[in-house]
Amino acid sequence: MKALQNLTNTEKARLLYDLFPAEIPLFLEDLTKVCEDLKERKEAYIKEWDCGLITFEYWFSIAENTADILKRHTFNMKKSSRVFSDQLFFMHNSLFVNDRIVKYADRKSKNEKFKTAVNLLYQP
């Protein structure tokens, strides 16, 4: 196994899935809701956006791309760590999905070990 600092986003996601397969459908459901909320309340988010590194338009485009992936692959993502990690944690999508998995673990997950694993994998 690689050292933690040498794992790619895809490898981290696959490892997290393999360790906590029951948590992944809950995360996917939350991720879908976040994508829908961004679309429904787009104007409100534009007014409140204060992230200087990324424009809201760019963030929104990544969220829309993530929503499209979820529509096409959620069924298979629930069954396969490879599909989950390859589809969501690759390229620019990983910016959005990494942020969302950290927030999901922090705010919604009730599994303390999952929270610890997410912090270990995704927090600097």
Short mmCIF file of N, CA and C in Angstrom, two decimals:
data_model
loop_
_atom_site.label_atom_id
_atom_site.label_comp_id
_atom_site.label_asym_id
_atom_site.label_seq_id
_atom_site.Cartn_x
_atom_site.Cartn_y
_atom_site.Cartn_z
N MET A 1 0.84 -1.18 0.00
CA MET A 1 0.00 0.00 0.00
C MET A 1 0.89 1.24 0.00
N LYS A 2 0.43 2.26 -0.70
CA LYS A 2 1.15 3.53 -0.76
C LYS A 2 1.06 4.29 0.56
N ALA A 3 2.01 5.17 0.77
CA ALA A 3 1.93 6.08 1.90
C ALA A 3 0.76 7.04 1.67
N LEU A 4 0.14 7.49 2.74
CA LEU A 4 -1.04 8.35 2.66
C LEU A 4 -0.81 9.57 1.77
N GLN A 5 0.32 10.22 1.91
CA GLN A 5 0.58 11.43 1.14
C GLN A 5 0.79 11.15 -0.35
N ASN A 6 0.95 9.90 -0.71
CA ASN A 6 1.14 9.54 -2.12
C ASN A 6 -0.13 9.03 -2.79
N LEU A 7 -1.22 8.92 -2.05
CA LEU A 7 -2.48 8.47 -2.63
C LEU A 7 -3.11 9.55 -3.49
N THR A 8 -3.65 9.16 -4.62
CA THR A 8 -4.40 10.10 -5.46
C THR A 8 -5.80 10.27 -4.90
N ASN A 9 -6.53 11.25 -5.42
CA ASN A 9 -7.93 11.43 -5.00
C ASN A 9 -8.73 10.16 -5.25
N THR A 10 -8.52 9.56 -6.39
CA THR A 10 -9.25 8.34 -6.75
C THR A 10 -8.92 7.21 -5.78
N GLU A 11 -7.67 7.06 -5.43
CA GLU A 11 -7.27 6.00 -4.50
C GLU A 11 -7.82 6.25 -3.10
N LYS A 12 -7.84 7.50 -2.67
CA LYS A 12 -8.42 7.83 -1.36
C LYS A 12 -9.90 7.48 -1.33
N ALA A 13 -10.60 7.84 -2.38
CA ALA A 13 -12.04 7.56 -2.45
C ALA A 13 -12.32 6.06 -2.46
N ARG A 14 -11.53 5.32 -3.19
CA ARG A 14 -11.70 3.86 -3.25
C ARG A 14 -11.46 3.25 -1.88
N LEU A 15 -10.42 3.70 -1.20
CA LEU A 15 -10.11 3.21 0.14
C LEU A 15 -11.25 3.54 1.11
N LEU A 16 -11.73 4.76 1.06
CA LEU A 16 -12.83 5.16 1.94
C LEU A 16 -14.07 4.31 1.69
N TYR A 17 -14.39 4.09 0.44
CA TYR A 17 -15.52 3.24 0.07
C TYR A 17 -15.33 1.83 0.61
N ASP A 18 -14.16 1.26 0.40
CA ASP A 18 -13.90 -0.11 0.84
C ASP A 18 -13.98 -0.25 2.36
N LEU A 19 -13.61 0.78 3.08
CA LEU A 19 -13.69 0.75 4.53
C LEU A 19 -15.10 0.99 5.07
N PHE A 20 -15.88 1.81 4.35
CA PHE A 20 -17.20 2.22 4.83
C PHE A 20 -18.26 2.13 3.73
N PRO A 21 -18.51 0.95 3.19
CA PRO A 21 -19.45 0.84 2.07
C PRO A 21 -20.88 1.27 2.42
N ALA A 22 -21.28 1.12 3.67
CA ALA A 22 -22.64 1.51 4.06
C ALA A 22 -22.82 3.03 4.10
N GLU A 23 -21.74 3.75 4.21
CA GLU A 23 -21.81 5.22 4.28
C GLU A 23 -21.94 5.86 2.91
N ILE A 24 -21.51 5.17 1.87
CA ILE A 24 -21.45 5.76 0.53
C ILE A 24 -22.83 6.10 -0.03
N PRO A 25 -23.84 5.23 0.06
CA PRO A 25 -25.16 5.63 -0.44
C PRO A 25 -25.72 6.87 0.27
N LEU A 26 -25.43 7.00 1.56
CA LEU A 26 -25.88 8.18 2.30
C LEU A 26 -25.17 9.43 1.79
N PHE A 27 -23.88 9.31 1.53
CA PHE A 27 -23.14 10.44 0.98
C PHE A 27 -23.65 10.79 -0.42
N LEU A 28 -23.89 9.80 -1.25
CA LEU A 28 -24.38 10.06 -2.62
C LEU A 28 -25.74 10.76 -2.58
N GLU A 29 -26.58 10.37 -1.66
CA GLU A 29 -27.88 11.03 -1.51
C GLU A 29 -27.69 12.49 -1.11
N ASP A 30 -26.81 12.75 -0.16
CA ASP A 30 -26.53 14.11 0.26
C ASP A 30 -25.92 14.93 -0.87
N LEU A 31 -25.00 14.34 -1.60
CA LEU A 31 -24.35 15.03 -2.72
C LEU A 31 -25.38 15.41 -3.78
N THR A 32 -26.31 14.53 -4.06
CA THR A 32 -27.38 14.82 -5.02
C THR A 32 -28.21 16.00 -4.55
N LYS A 33 -28.54 16.01 -3.26
CA LYS A 33 -29.34 17.13 -2.71
C LYS A 33 -28.58 18.45 -2.79
N VAL A 34 -27.29 18.42 -2.54
CA VAL A 34 -26.49 19.65 -2.62
C VAL A 34 -26.47 20.17 -4.05
N CYS A 35 -26.31 19.29 -5.01
CA CYS A 35 -26.31 19.70 -6.43
C CYS A 35 -27.66 20.31 -6.81
N GLU A 36 -28.74 19.70 -6.34
CA GLU A 36 -30.08 20.22 -6.63
C GLU A 36 -30.29 21.58 -5.97
N ASP A 37 -29.82 21.73 -4.73
CA ASP A 37 -29.96 22.99 -4.02
C ASP A 37 -29.19 24.11 -4.71
N LEU A 38 -28.00 23.82 -5.18
CA LEU A 38 -27.22 24.83 -5.90
C LEU A 38 -27.97 25.30 -7.15
N LYS A 39 -28.60 24.37 -7.83
CA LYS A 39 -29.34 24.72 -9.05
C LYS A 39 -30.59 25.53 -8.71
N GLU A 40 -31.32 25.10 -7.69
CA GLU A 40 -32.57 25.78 -7.32
C GLU A 40 -32.34 27.16 -6.74
N ARG A 41 -31.26 27.34 -6.00
CA ARG A 41 -31.00 28.61 -5.32
C ARG A 41 -29.76 29.32 -5.88
N LYS A 42 -29.56 29.15 -7.16
CA LYS A 42 -28.37 29.68 -7.82
C LYS A 42 -28.20 31.18 -7.57
N GLU A 43 -29.25 31.96 -7.74
CA GLU A 43 -29.14 33.42 -7.58
C GLU A 43 -28.74 33.80 -6.15
N ALA A 44 -29.27 33.10 -5.17
CA ALA A 44 -28.90 33.38 -3.78
C ALA A 44 -27.43 33.05 -3.53
N TYR A 45 -26.98 31.97 -4.08
CA TYR A 45 -25.57 31.59 -3.92
C TYR A 45 -24.65 32.60 -4.60
N ILE A 46 -25.05 33.10 -5.75
CA ILE A 46 -24.23 34.10 -6.46
C ILE A 46 -24.05 35.33 -5.57
N LYS A 47 -25.12 35.78 -4.94
CA LYS A 47 -25.06 36.98 -4.09
C LYS A 47 -24.19 36.76 -2.86
N GLU A 48 -24.19 35.53 -2.32
CA GLU A 48 -23.48 35.24 -1.09
C GLU A 48 -22.05 34.73 -1.31
N TRP A 49 -21.68 34.45 -2.54
CA TRP A 49 -20.40 33.81 -2.83
C TRP A 49 -19.24 34.71 -2.42
N ASP A 50 -18.32 34.17 -1.62
CA ASP A 50 -17.18 34.98 -1.20
C ASP A 50 -15.85 34.21 -1.25
N CYS A 51 -15.79 33.19 -2.06
CA CYS A 51 -14.56 32.41 -2.22
C CYS A 51 -13.72 33.07 -3.31
N GLY A 52 -12.63 33.68 -2.91
CA GLY A 52 -11.80 34.42 -3.84
C GLY A 52 -11.02 33.56 -4.82
N LEU A 53 -10.82 32.29 -4.48
CA LEU A 53 -10.02 31.43 -5.33
C LEU A 53 -10.79 30.86 -6.51
N ILE A 54 -12.08 30.63 -6.32
CA ILE A 54 -12.90 30.00 -7.36
C ILE A 54 -14.15 30.84 -7.56
N THR A 55 -14.50 31.12 -8.79
CA THR A 55 -15.73 31.85 -9.06
C THR A 55 -16.93 30.92 -8.86
N PHE A 56 -18.07 31.51 -8.56
CA PHE A 56 -19.26 30.69 -8.39
C PHE A 56 -19.61 29.98 -9.69
N GLU A 57 -19.42 30.64 -10.80
CA GLU A 57 -19.75 30.04 -12.09
C GLU A 57 -18.96 28.75 -12.31
N TYR A 58 -17.68 28.77 -11.94
CA TYR A 58 -16.86 27.58 -12.08
C TYR A 58 -17.34 26.48 -11.12
N TRP A 59 -17.60 26.86 -9.88
CA TRP A 59 -18.09 25.92 -8.87
C TRP A 59 -19.43 25.31 -9.31
N PHE A 60 -20.28 26.15 -9.84
CA PHE A 60 -21.59 25.69 -10.31
C PHE A 60 -21.44 24.73 -11.49
N SER A 61 -20.50 25.01 -12.38
CA SER A 61 -20.31 24.11 -13.53
C SER A 61 -19.81 22.74 -13.06
N ILE A 62 -18.95 22.72 -12.06
CA ILE A 62 -18.49 21.44 -11.51
C ILE A 62 -19.66 20.71 -10.84
N ALA A 63 -20.50 21.45 -10.12
CA ALA A 63 -21.66 20.84 -9.47
C ALA A 63 -22.62 20.26 -10.50
N GLU A 64 -22.83 20.97 -11.61
CA GLU A 64 -23.71 20.46 -12.67
C GLU A 64 -23.12 19.20 -13.29
N ASN A 65 -21.82 19.19 -13.52
CA ASN A 65 -21.16 18.01 -14.06
C ASN A 65 -21.29 16.84 -13.08
N THR A 66 -21.13 17.12 -11.81
CA THR A 66 -21.29 16.08 -10.78
C THR A 66 -22.71 15.55 -10.78
N ALA A 67 -23.70 16.43 -10.90
CA ALA A 67 -25.10 16.00 -10.95
C ALA A 67 -25.36 15.08 -12.14
N ASP A 68 -24.76 15.41 -13.27
CA ASP A 68 -24.91 14.55 -14.46
C ASP A 68 -24.30 13.17 -14.22
N ILE A 69 -23.14 13.15 -13.61
CA ILE A 69 -22.49 11.87 -13.29
C ILE A 69 -23.36 11.07 -12.34
N LEU A 70 -23.90 11.74 -11.34
CA LEU A 70 -24.77 11.05 -10.38
C LEU A 70 -25.99 10.44 -11.06
N LYS A 71 -26.59 11.18 -11.98
CA LYS A 71 -27.76 10.67 -12.70
C LYS A 71 -27.42 9.40 -13.48
N ARG A 72 -26.26 9.39 -14.09
CA ARG A 72 -25.86 8.25 -14.93
C ARG A 72 -25.33 7.06 -14.13
N HIS A 73 -24.67 7.32 -12.99
CA HIS A 73 -23.88 6.26 -12.37
C HIS A 73 -24.21 5.94 -10.91
N THR A 74 -25.18 6.59 -10.30
CA THR A 74 -25.43 6.35 -8.87
C THR A 74 -25.67 4.88 -8.57
N PHE A 75 -26.49 4.23 -9.37
CA PHE A 75 -26.80 2.82 -9.12
C PHE A 75 -25.51 2.00 -9.04
N ASN A 76 -24.63 2.18 -10.00
CA ASN A 76 -23.38 1.42 -10.02
C ASN A 76 -22.38 1.90 -8.97
N MET A 77 -22.42 3.19 -8.62
CA MET A 77 -21.53 3.71 -7.59
C MET A 77 -21.85 3.10 -6.23
N LYS A 78 -23.12 2.78 -6.01
CA LYS A 78 -23.51 2.16 -4.74
C LYS A 78 -22.98 0.74 -4.63
N LYS A 79 -22.65 0.14 -5.74
CA LYS A 79 -22.21 -1.26 -5.76
C LYS A 79 -20.71 -1.44 -5.99
N SER A 80 -20.03 -0.40 -6.45
CA SER A 80 -18.64 -0.56 -6.85
C SER A 80 -17.77 0.61 -6.40
N SER A 81 -16.74 0.29 -5.64
CA SER A 81 -15.80 1.33 -5.21
C SER A 81 -15.05 1.91 -6.41
N ARG A 82 -14.82 1.10 -7.42
CA ARG A 82 -14.11 1.57 -8.61
C ARG A 82 -14.96 2.59 -9.37
N VAL A 83 -16.22 2.31 -9.58
CA VAL A 83 -17.09 3.26 -10.29
C VAL A 83 -17.22 4.54 -9.47
N PHE A 84 -17.45 4.40 -8.17
CA PHE A 84 -17.56 5.55 -7.28
C PHE A 84 -16.33 6.45 -7.38
N SER A 85 -15.17 5.86 -7.21
CA SER A 85 -13.95 6.66 -7.19
C SER A 85 -13.55 7.18 -8.56
N ASP A 86 -13.71 6.37 -9.59
CA ASP A 86 -13.32 6.80 -10.93
C ASP A 86 -14.22 7.89 -11.48
N GLN A 87 -15.49 7.85 -11.16
CA GLN A 87 -16.43 8.82 -11.71
C GLN A 87 -16.42 10.16 -10.97
N LEU A 88 -16.34 10.12 -9.64
CA LEU A 88 -16.49 11.35 -8.87
C LEU A 88 -15.18 12.02 -8.45
N PHE A 89 -14.12 11.27 -8.36
CA PHE A 89 -12.89 11.81 -7.79
C PHE A 89 -11.78 11.91 -8.82
N PHE A 90 -12.14 12.42 -9.98
CA PHE A 90 -11.19 12.54 -11.07
C PHE A 90 -11.30 13.95 -11.64
N MET A 91 -10.17 14.53 -11.96
CA MET A 91 -10.09 15.85 -12.59
C MET A 91 -10.74 16.92 -11.71
N HIS A 92 -11.45 17.84 -12.34
CA HIS A 92 -12.01 19.00 -11.64
C HIS A 92 -13.14 18.63 -10.69
N ASN A 93 -13.84 17.55 -10.99
CA ASN A 93 -14.92 17.13 -10.09
C ASN A 93 -14.41 16.89 -8.68
N SER A 94 -13.18 16.45 -8.57
CA SER A 94 -12.66 16.14 -7.24
C SER A 94 -12.62 17.37 -6.34
N LEU A 95 -12.46 18.57 -6.88
CA LEU A 95 -12.50 19.79 -6.07
C LEU A 95 -13.83 19.89 -5.33
N PHE A 96 -14.90 19.73 -6.08
CA PHE A 96 -16.25 19.84 -5.52
C PHE A 96 -16.56 18.66 -4.61
N VAL A 97 -16.29 17.45 -5.06
CA VAL A 97 -16.67 16.26 -4.31
C VAL A 97 -15.82 16.12 -3.04
N ASN A 98 -14.55 16.46 -3.10
CA ASN A 98 -13.73 16.44 -1.89
C ASN A 98 -14.30 17.40 -0.85
N ASP A 99 -14.65 18.59 -1.27
CA ASP A 99 -15.25 19.57 -0.37
C ASP A 99 -16.54 19.01 0.24
N ARG A 100 -17.35 18.40 -0.59
CA ARG A 100 -18.65 17.89 -0.12
C ARG A 100 -18.49 16.69 0.80
N ILE A 101 -17.52 15.83 0.56
CA ILE A 101 -17.37 14.67 1.44
C ILE A 101 -16.86 15.10 2.82
N VAL A 102 -16.01 16.12 2.85
CA VAL A 102 -15.53 16.66 4.12
C VAL A 102 -16.70 17.28 4.88
N LYS A 103 -17.52 18.06 4.20
CA LYS A 103 -18.67 18.69 4.85
C LYS A 103 -19.72 17.67 5.27
N TYR A 104 -19.92 16.65 4.44
CA TYR A 104 -20.86 15.58 4.80
C TYR A 104 -20.39 14.88 6.08
N ALA A 105 -19.12 14.52 6.13
CA ALA A 105 -18.58 13.84 7.31
C ALA A 105 -18.71 14.72 8.55
N ASP A 106 -18.41 16.00 8.39
CA ASP A 106 -18.44 16.92 9.52
C ASP A 106 -19.86 17.21 10.01
N ARG A 107 -20.80 17.37 9.10
CA ARG A 107 -22.14 17.86 9.47
C ARG A 107 -23.24 16.81 9.51
N LYS A 108 -23.09 15.74 8.74
CA LYS A 108 -24.23 14.83 8.58
C LYS A 108 -23.97 13.40 9.04
N SER A 109 -22.78 12.91 8.81
CA SER A 109 -22.50 11.52 9.15
C SER A 109 -22.57 11.30 10.65
N LYS A 110 -23.13 10.17 11.03
CA LYS A 110 -23.19 9.80 12.44
C LYS A 110 -22.11 8.78 12.80
N ASN A 111 -21.37 8.34 11.80
CA ASN A 111 -20.34 7.33 11.98
C ASN A 111 -19.02 8.00 12.33
N GLU A 112 -18.62 7.89 13.59
CA GLU A 112 -17.42 8.57 14.06
C GLU A 112 -16.15 8.05 13.38
N LYS A 113 -16.10 6.78 13.07
CA LYS A 113 -14.92 6.23 12.39
C LYS A 113 -14.84 6.77 10.96
N PHE A 114 -15.98 6.91 10.29
CA PHE A 114 -16.01 7.50 8.95
C PHE A 114 -15.50 8.94 9.01
N LYS A 115 -15.97 9.69 10.00
CA LYS A 115 -15.52 11.08 10.16
C LYS A 115 -14.01 11.14 10.33
N THR A 116 -13.49 10.25 11.15
CA THR A 116 -12.04 10.22 11.39
C THR A 116 -11.29 9.88 10.10
N ALA A 117 -11.81 8.91 9.35
CA ALA A 117 -11.16 8.51 8.10
C ALA A 117 -11.17 9.65 7.09
N VAL A 118 -12.28 10.35 6.97
CA VAL A 118 -12.36 11.49 6.04
C VAL A 118 -11.36 12.57 6.46
N ASN A 119 -11.29 12.86 7.74
CA ASN A 119 -10.32 13.86 8.20
C ASN A 119 -8.90 13.42 7.89
N LEU A 120 -8.60 12.16 8.10
CA LEU A 120 -7.27 11.64 7.83
C LEU A 120 -6.93 11.74 6.33
N LEU A 121 -7.89 11.40 5.47
CA LEU A 121 -7.64 11.36 4.03
C LEU A 121 -7.70 12.73 3.36
N TYR A 122 -8.59 13.60 3.83
CA TYR A 122 -8.86 14.83 3.06
C TYR A 122 -8.49 16.13 3.75
N GLN A 123 -8.20 16.11 5.04
CA GLN A 123 -7.81 17.33 5.71
C GLN A 123 -6.30 17.42 5.73
N PRO A 124 -5.76 18.60 5.44
CA PRO A 124 -4.29 18.75 5.45
C PRO A 124 -3.70 18.61 6.85
#
